PDB file of N, CA and C in Angstrom:
ATOM      1  N   MET C   1     -20.219  -8.628   7.865  1.00 92.00           N
ATOM      2  CA  MET C   1     -19.207  -9.645   7.902  1.00 92.00           C
ATOM      3  C   MET C   1     -18.026  -9.121   8.716  1.00 92.00           C
ATOM      4  N   VAL C   2     -17.455  -9.983   9.552  1.00 94.00           N
ATOM      5  CA  VAL C   2     -16.300  -9.626  10.366  1.00 94.00           C
ATOM      6  C   VAL C   2     -15.094 -10.424   9.895  1.00 94.00           C
ATOM      7  N   ARG C   3     -13.983  -9.729   9.709  1.00 95.00           N
ATOM      8  CA  ARG C   3     -12.719 -10.387   9.381  1.00 95.00           C
ATOM      9  C   ARG C   3     -11.675  -9.926  10.381  1.00 95.00           C
ATOM     10  N   THR C   4     -10.793 -10.857  10.735  1.00 95.00           N
ATOM     11  CA  THR C   4      -9.758 -10.566  11.722  1.00 95.00           C
ATOM     12  C   THR C   4      -8.388 -10.632  11.065  1.00 95.00           C
ATOM     13  N   TYR C   5      -7.547  -9.664  11.414  1.00 96.00           N
ATOM     14  CA  TYR C   5      -6.220  -9.516  10.820  1.00 96.00           C
ATOM     15  C   TYR C   5      -5.158  -9.465  11.904  1.00 96.00           C
ATOM     16  N   SER C   6      -3.968  -9.879  11.533  1.00 96.00           N
ATOM     17  CA  SER C   6      -2.805  -9.822  12.411  1.00 96.00           C
ATOM     18  C   SER C   6      -1.980  -8.599  12.027  1.00 96.00           C
ATOM     19  N   VAL C   7      -1.461  -7.904  13.029  1.00 97.00           N
ATOM     20  CA  VAL C   7      -0.592  -6.759  12.781  1.00 97.00           C
ATOM     21  C   VAL C   7       0.767  -7.055  13.407  1.00 97.00           C
ATOM     22  N   LYS C   8       1.807  -6.945  12.597  1.00 96.00           N
ATOM     23  CA  LYS C   8       3.179  -7.101  13.092  1.00 96.00           C
ATOM     24  C   LYS C   8       3.837  -5.732  13.074  1.00 96.00           C
ATOM     25  N   TYR C   9       4.507  -5.428  14.182  1.00 96.00           N
ATOM     26  CA  TYR C   9       5.207  -4.150  14.317  1.00 96.00           C
ATOM     27  C   TYR C   9       6.711  -4.386  14.218  1.00 96.00           C
ATOM     28  N   LYS C  10       7.406  -3.496  13.550  1.00 95.00           N
ATOM     29  CA  LYS C  10       8.865  -3.565  13.491  1.00 95.00           C
ATOM     30  C   LYS C  10       9.429  -3.245  14.866  1.00 95.00           C
ATOM     31  N   SER C  11       8.836  -2.258  15.521  1.00 91.00           N
ATOM     32  CA  SER C  11       9.304  -1.817  16.832  1.00 91.00           C
ATOM     33  C   SER C  11       8.236  -2.086  17.886  1.00 91.00           C
ATOM     34  N   LYS C  12       8.582  -2.840  18.908  1.00 92.00           N
ATOM     35  CA  LYS C  12       7.613  -3.126  19.973  1.00 92.00           C
ATOM     36  C   LYS C  12       7.175  -1.852  20.697  1.00 92.00           C
ATOM     37  N   SER C  13       7.998  -0.824  20.667  1.00 94.00           N
ATOM     38  CA  SER C  13       7.639   0.429  21.337  1.00 94.00           C
ATOM     39  C   SER C  13       6.472   1.135  20.645  1.00 94.00           C
ATOM     40  N   LYS C  14       6.170   0.764  19.414  1.00 95.00           N
ATOM     41  CA  LYS C  14       5.070   1.374  18.662  1.00 95.00           C
ATOM     42  C   LYS C  14       3.739   0.650  18.885  1.00 95.00           C
ATOM     43  N   MET C  15       3.769  -0.498  19.553  1.00 96.00           N
ATOM     44  CA  MET C  15       2.546  -1.270  19.766  1.00 96.00           C
ATOM     45  C   MET C  15       1.541  -0.465  20.588  1.00 96.00           C
ATOM     46  N   LEU C  16       0.284  -0.785  20.426  1.00 96.00           N
ATOM     47  CA  LEU C  16      -0.807  -0.064  21.101  1.00 96.00           C
ATOM     48  C   LEU C  16      -0.986  -0.623  22.507  1.00 96.00           C
ATOM     49  N   THR C  17      -0.141  -0.160  23.417  1.00 94.00           N
ATOM     50  CA  THR C  17      -0.098  -0.742  24.758  1.00 94.00           C
ATOM     51  C   THR C  17      -1.017  -0.059  25.768  1.00 94.00           C
ATOM     52  N   ASP C  18      -1.643   1.045  25.390  1.00 93.00           N
ATOM     53  CA  ASP C  18      -2.587   1.662  26.336  1.00 93.00           C
ATOM     54  C   ASP C  18      -3.906   1.989  25.641  1.00 93.00           C
ATOM     55  N   ALA C  19      -4.914   2.188  26.453  1.00 95.00           N
ATOM     56  CA  ALA C  19      -6.282   2.385  25.945  1.00 95.00           C
ATOM     57  C   ALA C  19      -6.390   3.608  25.042  1.00 95.00           C
ATOM     58  N   GLU C  20      -5.633   4.657  25.320  1.00 96.00           N
ATOM     59  CA  GLU C  20      -5.701   5.870  24.492  1.00 96.00           C
ATOM     60  C   GLU C  20      -5.223   5.590  23.071  1.00 96.00           C
ATOM     61  N   LYS C  21      -4.149   4.844  22.930  1.00 96.00           N
ATOM     62  CA  LYS C  21      -3.626   4.513  21.599  1.00 96.00           C
ATOM     63  C   LYS C  21      -4.612   3.628  20.838  1.00 96.00           C
ATOM     64  N   VAL C  22      -5.199   2.663  21.538  1.00 97.00           N
ATOM     65  CA  VAL C  22      -6.186   1.777  20.913  1.00 97.00           C
ATOM     66  C   VAL C  22      -7.382   2.587  20.433  1.00 97.00           C
ATOM     67  N   GLU C  23      -7.894   3.455  21.274  1.00 97.00           N
ATOM     68  CA  GLU C  23      -9.055   4.269  20.910  1.00 97.00           C
ATOM     69  C   GLU C  23      -8.743   5.211  19.752  1.00 97.00           C
ATOM     70  N   ALA C  24      -7.536   5.767  19.725  1.00 97.00           N
ATOM     71  CA  ALA C  24      -7.149   6.660  18.627  1.00 97.00           C
ATOM     72  C   ALA C  24      -7.112   5.895  17.301  1.00 97.00           C
ATOM     73  N   ALA C  25      -6.590   4.675  17.324  1.00 97.00           N
ATOM     74  CA  ALA C  25      -6.542   3.858  16.099  1.00 97.00           C
ATOM     75  C   ALA C  25      -7.955   3.478  15.661  1.00 97.00           C
ATOM     76  N   LYS C  26      -8.801   3.069  16.601  1.00 97.00           N
ATOM     77  CA  LYS C  26     -10.196   2.731  16.273  1.00 97.00           C
ATOM     78  C   LYS C  26     -10.915   3.927  15.656  1.00 97.00           C
ATOM     79  N   LYS C  27     -10.750   5.087  16.290  1.00 97.00           N
ATOM     80  CA  LYS C  27     -11.416   6.302  15.806  1.00 97.00           C
ATOM     81  C   LYS C  27     -10.952   6.640  14.395  1.00 97.00           C
ATOM     82  N   ALA C  28      -9.656   6.548  14.137  1.00 97.00           N
ATOM     83  CA  ALA C  28      -9.131   6.847  12.805  1.00 97.00           C
ATOM     84  C   ALA C  28      -9.738   5.915  11.762  1.00 97.00           C
ATOM     85  N   ILE C  29      -9.822   4.626  12.083  1.00 97.00           N
ATOM     86  CA  ILE C  29     -10.382   3.653  11.140  1.00 97.00           C
ATOM     87  C   ILE C  29     -11.867   3.936  10.901  1.00 97.00           C
ATOM     88  N   LEU C  30     -12.618   4.147  11.970  1.00 97.00           N
ATOM     89  CA  LEU C  30     -14.060   4.390  11.828  1.00 97.00           C
ATOM     90  C   LEU C  30     -14.351   5.713  11.131  1.00 97.00           C
ATOM     91  N   ASP C  31     -13.532   6.733  11.387  1.00 97.00           N
ATOM     92  CA  ASP C  31     -13.747   8.043  10.764  1.00 97.00           C
ATOM     93  C   ASP C  31     -13.403   8.043   9.281  1.00 97.00           C
ATOM     94  N   GLU C  32     -12.426   7.231   8.887  1.00 96.00           N
ATOM     95  CA  GLU C  32     -11.916   7.271   7.516  1.00 96.00           C
ATOM     96  C   GLU C  32     -12.461   6.174   6.606  1.00 96.00           C
ATOM     97  N   THR C  33     -13.284   5.269   7.147  1.00 96.00           N
ATOM     98  CA  THR C  33     -13.809   4.166   6.337  1.00 96.00           C
ATOM     99  C   THR C  33     -15.306   3.994   6.565  1.00 96.00           C
ATOM    100  N   VAL C  34     -15.878   3.030   5.855  1.00 97.00           N
ATOM    101  CA  VAL C  34     -17.281   2.668   6.048  1.00 97.00           C
ATOM    102  C   VAL C  34     -17.415   1.443   6.957  1.00 97.00           C
ATOM    103  N   ALA C  35     -16.360   1.123   7.694  1.00 97.00           N
ATOM    104  CA  ALA C  35     -16.418  -0.012   8.624  1.00 97.00           C
ATOM    105  C   ALA C  35     -17.520   0.234   9.646  1.00 97.00           C
ATOM    106  N   LYS C  36     -18.224  -0.837   9.988  1.00 97.00           N
ATOM    107  CA  LYS C  36     -19.307  -0.736  10.972  1.00 97.00           C
ATOM    108  C   LYS C  36     -18.759  -0.782  12.393  1.00 97.00           C
ATOM    109  N   SER C  37     -17.713  -1.578  12.610  1.00 97.00           N
ATOM    110  CA  SER C  37     -17.094  -1.660  13.931  1.00 97.00           C
ATOM    111  C   SER C  37     -15.657  -2.119  13.794  1.00 97.00           C
ATOM    112  N   VAL C  38     -14.882  -1.821  14.853  1.00 97.00           N
ATOM    113  CA  VAL C  38     -13.468  -2.190  14.901  1.00 97.00           C
ATOM    114  C   VAL C  38     -13.171  -2.661  16.316  1.00 97.00           C
ATOM    115  N   GLU C  39     -12.479  -3.777  16.429  1.00 97.00           N
ATOM    116  CA  GLU C  39     -12.024  -4.270  17.727  1.00 97.00           C
ATOM    117  C   GLU C  39     -10.525  -4.500  17.615  1.00 97.00           C
ATOM    118  N   ILE C  40      -9.774  -3.943  18.564  1.00 97.00           N
ATOM    119  CA  ILE C  40      -8.316  -4.079  18.568  1.00 97.00           C
ATOM    120  C   ILE C  40      -7.919  -4.737  19.885  1.00 97.00           C
ATOM    121  N   LYS C  41      -7.163  -5.849  19.782  1.00 96.00           N
ATOM    122  CA  LYS C  41      -6.765  -6.617  20.974  1.00 96.00           C
ATOM    123  C   LYS C  41      -5.266  -6.896  20.952  1.00 96.00           C
ATOM    124  N   ASP C  42      -4.777  -7.431  22.058  1.00 96.00           N
ATOM    125  CA  ASP C  42      -3.386  -7.896  22.178  1.00 96.00           C
ATOM    126  C   ASP C  42      -2.374  -6.822  21.781  1.00 96.00           C
ATOM    127  N   ASP C  43      -2.465  -5.668  22.415  1.00 95.00           N
ATOM    128  CA  ASP C  43      -1.545  -4.552  22.158  1.00 95.00           C
ATOM    129  C   ASP C  43      -1.526  -4.135  20.689  1.00 95.00           C
ATOM    130  N   GLY C  44      -2.675  -4.247  20.036  1.00 96.00           N
ATOM    131  CA  GLY C  44      -2.778  -3.835  18.647  1.00 96.00           C
ATOM    132  C   GLY C  44      -2.337  -4.875  17.644  1.00 96.00           C
ATOM    133  N   GLN C  45      -2.099  -6.097  18.100  1.00 97.00           N
ATOM    134  CA  GLN C  45      -1.642  -7.147  17.203  1.00 97.00           C
ATOM    135  C   GLN C  45      -2.773  -7.899  16.512  1.00 97.00           C
ATOM    136  N   ILE C  46      -3.997  -7.777  17.026  1.00 96.00           N
ATOM    137  CA  ILE C  46      -5.166  -8.429  16.442  1.00 96.00           C
ATOM    138  C   ILE C  46      -6.232  -7.360  16.204  1.00 96.00           C
ATOM    139  N   VAL C  47      -6.694  -7.270  14.956  1.00 97.00           N
ATOM    140  CA  VAL C  47      -7.690  -6.267  14.594  1.00 97.00           C
ATOM    141  C   VAL C  47      -8.850  -6.961  13.896  1.00 97.00           C
ATOM    142  N   SER C  48     -10.062  -6.775  14.427  1.00 96.00           N
ATOM    143  CA  SER C  48     -11.266  -7.318  13.799  1.00 96.00           C
ATOM    144  C   SER C  48     -12.065  -6.155  13.227  1.00 96.00           C
ATOM    145  N   ILE C  49     -12.435  -6.301  11.966  1.00 96.00           N
ATOM    146  CA  ILE C  49     -13.159  -5.255  11.246  1.00 96.00           C
ATOM    147  C   ILE C  49     -14.494  -5.816  10.791  1.00 96.00           C
ATOM    148  N   GLU C  50     -15.567  -5.067  11.039  1.00 96.00           N
ATOM    149  CA  GLU C  50     -16.879  -5.433  10.515  1.00 96.00           C
ATOM    150  C   GLU C  50     -17.226  -4.457   9.395  1.00 96.00           C
ATOM    151  N   ALA C  51     -17.510  -5.021   8.223  1.00 96.00           N
ATOM    152  CA  ALA C  51     -17.890  -4.215   7.066  1.00 96.00           C
ATOM    153  C   ALA C  51     -18.633  -5.112   6.082  1.00 96.00           C
ATOM    154  N   GLU C  52     -19.250  -4.490   5.105  1.00 96.00           N
ATOM    155  CA  GLU C  52     -19.886  -5.252   4.036  1.00 96.00           C
ATOM    156  C   GLU C  52     -18.788  -5.940   3.222  1.00 96.00           C
ATOM    157  N   GLU C  53     -19.068  -7.131   2.744  1.00 93.00           N
ATOM    158  CA  GLU C  53     -18.055  -7.929   2.048  1.00 93.00           C
ATOM    159  C   GLU C  53     -17.416  -7.174   0.877  1.00 93.00           C
ATOM    160  N   ASP C  54     -18.223  -6.457   0.118  1.00 95.00           N
ATOM    161  CA  ASP C  54     -17.695  -5.760  -1.060  1.00 95.00           C
ATOM    162  C   ASP C  54     -16.934  -4.476  -0.715  1.00 95.00           C
ATOM    163  N   GLU C  55     -16.867  -4.109   0.567  1.00 95.00           N
ATOM    164  CA  GLU C  55     -16.180  -2.893   0.987  1.00 95.00           C
ATOM    165  C   GLU C  55     -14.827  -3.160   1.642  1.00 95.00           C
ATOM    166  N   PHE C  56     -14.462  -4.436   1.820  1.00 93.00           N
ATOM    167  CA  PHE C  56     -13.236  -4.754   2.553  1.00 93.00           C
ATOM    168  C   PHE C  56     -11.974  -4.238   1.886  1.00 93.00           C
ATOM    169  N   THR C  57     -11.898  -4.249   0.585  1.00 93.00           N
ATOM    170  CA  THR C  57     -10.685  -3.777  -0.085  1.00 93.00           C
ATOM    171  C   THR C  57     -10.433  -2.307   0.263  1.00 93.00           C
ATOM    172  N   GLU C  58     -11.454  -1.495   0.138  1.00 94.00           N
ATOM    173  CA  GLU C  58     -11.330  -0.071   0.460  1.00 94.00           C
ATOM    174  C   GLU C  58     -11.012   0.133   1.942  1.00 94.00           C
ATOM    175  N   VAL C  59     -11.725  -0.574   2.806  1.00 96.00           N
ATOM    176  CA  VAL C  59     -11.522  -0.440   4.252  1.00 96.00           C
ATOM    177  C   VAL C  59     -10.097  -0.837   4.622  1.00 96.00           C
ATOM    178  N   MET C  60      -9.634  -1.948   4.101  1.00 95.00           N
ATOM    179  CA  MET C  60      -8.318  -2.443   4.489  1.00 95.00           C
ATOM    180  C   MET C  60      -7.187  -1.564   3.965  1.00 95.00           C
ATOM    181  N   ASN C  61      -7.366  -0.913   2.849  1.00 95.00           N
ATOM    182  CA  ASN C  61      -6.349   0.044   2.389  1.00 95.00           C
ATOM    183  C   ASN C  61      -6.145   1.130   3.441  1.00 95.00           C
ATOM    184  N   THR C  62      -7.233   1.615   3.991  1.00 96.00           N
ATOM    185  CA  THR C  62      -7.152   2.642   5.025  1.00 96.00           C
ATOM    186  C   THR C  62      -6.585   2.077   6.317  1.00 96.00           C
ATOM    187  N   VAL C  63      -6.993   0.861   6.690  1.00 97.00           N
ATOM    188  CA  VAL C  63      -6.479   0.234   7.910  1.00 97.00           C
ATOM    189  C   VAL C  63      -4.958   0.104   7.827  1.00 97.00           C
ATOM    190  N   VAL C  64      -4.454  -0.363   6.702  1.00 96.00           N
ATOM    191  CA  VAL C  64      -3.006  -0.487   6.518  1.00 96.00           C
ATOM    192  C   VAL C  64      -2.342   0.880   6.689  1.00 96.00           C
ATOM    193  N   ASN C  65      -2.933   1.915   6.113  1.00 96.00           N
ATOM    194  CA  ASN C  65      -2.367   3.263   6.241  1.00 96.00           C
ATOM    195  C   ASN C  65      -2.371   3.759   7.683  1.00 96.00           C
ATOM    196  N   VAL C  66      -3.430   3.465   8.430  1.00 97.00           N
ATOM    197  CA  VAL C  66      -3.494   3.859   9.839  1.00 97.00           C
ATOM    198  C   VAL C  66      -2.354   3.212  10.612  1.00 97.00           C
ATOM    199  N   PHE C  67      -2.127   1.925  10.410  1.00 97.00           N
ATOM    200  CA  PHE C  67      -1.060   1.244  11.138  1.00 97.00           C
ATOM    201  C   PHE C  67       0.321   1.652  10.640  1.00 97.00           C
ATOM    202  N   ARG C  68       0.453   2.028   9.383  1.00 96.00           N
ATOM    203  CA  ARG C  68       1.739   2.523   8.871  1.00 96.00           C
ATOM    204  C   ARG C  68       2.078   3.882   9.480  1.00 96.00           C
ATOM    205  N   LYS C  69       1.059   4.667   9.831  1.00 96.00           N
ATOM    206  CA  LYS C  69       1.316   5.942  10.515  1.00 96.00           C
ATOM    207  C   LYS C  69       1.820   5.693  11.934  1.00 96.00           C
ATOM    208  N   ILE C  70       1.379   4.611  12.545  1.00 96.00           N
ATOM    209  CA  ILE C  70       1.815   4.252  13.895  1.00 96.00           C
ATOM    210  C   ILE C  70       3.242   3.702  13.846  1.00 96.00           C
ATOM    211  N   ASP C  71       3.498   2.799  12.909  1.00 96.00           N
ATOM    212  CA  ASP C  71       4.819   2.191  12.717  1.00 96.00           C
ATOM    213  C   ASP C  71       4.996   1.990  11.216  1.00 96.00           C
ATOM    214  N   ASP C  72       5.888   2.743  10.615  1.00 94.00           N
ATOM    215  CA  ASP C  72       6.014   2.738   9.153  1.00 94.00           C
ATOM    216  C   ASP C  72       6.438   1.395   8.567  1.00 94.00           C
ATOM    217  N   LYS C  73       6.845   0.466   9.393  1.00 95.00           N
ATOM    218  CA  LYS C  73       7.226  -0.869   8.918  1.00 95.00           C
ATOM    219  C   LYS C  73       6.217  -1.941   9.336  1.00 95.00           C
ATOM    220  N   SER C  74       5.060  -1.521   9.835  1.00 96.00           N
ATOM    221  CA  SER C  74       4.055  -2.495  10.274  1.00 96.00           C
ATOM    222  C   SER C  74       3.501  -3.273   9.082  1.00 96.00           C
ATOM    223  N   GLU C  75       3.043  -4.482   9.367  1.00 95.00           N
ATOM    224  CA  GLU C  75       2.442  -5.340   8.337  1.00 95.00           C
ATOM    225  C   GLU C  75       1.097  -5.839   8.835  1.00 95.00           C
ATOM    226  N   VAL C  76       0.060  -5.610   8.052  1.00 96.00           N
ATOM    227  CA  VAL C  76      -1.281  -6.092   8.371  1.00 96.00           C
ATOM    228  C   VAL C  76      -1.562  -7.254   7.429  1.00 96.00           C
ATOM    229  N   SER C  77      -1.901  -8.424   8.005  1.00 95.00           N
ATOM    230  CA  SER C  77      -2.137  -9.584   7.149  1.00 95.00           C
ATOM    231  C   SER C  77      -3.340 -10.394   7.630  1.00 95.00           C
ATOM    232  N   TYR C  78      -3.994 -11.001   6.670  1.00 92.00           N
ATOM    233  CA  TYR C  78      -5.146 -11.865   6.947  1.00 92.00           C
ATOM    234  C   TYR C  78      -4.614 -13.229   7.367  1.00 92.00           C
ATOM    235  N   LYS C  79      -5.141 -13.746   8.461  1.00 83.00           N
ATOM    236  CA  LYS C  79      -4.727 -15.064   8.949  1.00 83.00           C
ATOM    237  C   LYS C  79      -5.963 -15.953   8.986  1.00 83.00           C
ATOM    238  N   PHE C  80      -5.929 -17.025   8.212  1.00 83.00           N
ATOM    239  CA  PHE C  80      -7.088 -17.930   8.158  1.00 83.00           C
ATOM    240  C   PHE C  80      -7.443 -18.469   9.535  1.00 83.00           C
ATOM    241  N   ALA C  81      -6.451 -18.792  10.344  1.00 84.00           N
ATOM    242  CA  ALA C  81      -6.714 -19.371  11.658  1.00 84.00           C
ATOM    243  C   ALA C  81      -7.498 -18.417  12.558  1.00 84.00           C
ATOM    244  N   LEU C  82      -7.305 -17.119  12.398  1.00 81.00           N
ATOM    245  CA  LEU C  82      -8.036 -16.141  13.205  1.00 81.00           C
ATOM    246  C   LEU C  82      -9.502 -16.033  12.789  1.00 81.00           C
ATOM    247  N   ASN C  83      -9.835 -16.547  11.622  1.00 88.00           N
ATOM    248  CA  ASN C  83     -11.183 -16.397  11.074  1.00 88.00           C
ATOM    249  C   ASN C  83     -11.951 -17.711  10.984  1.00 88.00           C
ATOM    250  N   MET C  84     -11.444 -18.762  11.574  1.00 80.00           N
ATOM    251  CA  MET C  84     -12.060 -20.083  11.458  1.00 80.00           C
ATOM    252  C   MET C  84     -13.461 -20.156  12.062  1.00 80.00           C
ATOM    253  N   ASN C  85     -13.697 -19.439  13.144  1.00 67.00           N
ATOM    254  CA  ASN C  85     -14.996 -19.536  13.847  1.00 67.00           C
ATOM    255  C   ASN C  85     -15.968 -18.444  13.449  1.00 67.00           C
ATOM    256  N   ARG C  86     -15.710 -17.753  12.396  1.00 54.00           N
ATOM    257  CA  ARG C  86     -16.571 -16.621  12.003  1.00 54.00           C
ATOM    258  C   ARG C  86     -17.468 -17.012  10.878  1.00 54.00           C
TER     259      ARG C  86
END
């Protein structure tokens, strides 16, 4: 199952504006969780996670922590509109 989340950054300078930052965030999520895949788009503002349905709570706790390390005031939230076609 794939779910897509929105990430808001307090500071635009912390956004994932280059490929190295995106890859580092993906690697951290994949290394620290049981997620099957991670896609990060729009300077790190859209994150799609593939995992088993019963594993999302655990996976998302880690995802939130990864983004808090990037920007300690970041907010990761589920947006129904981002998941309408899934």
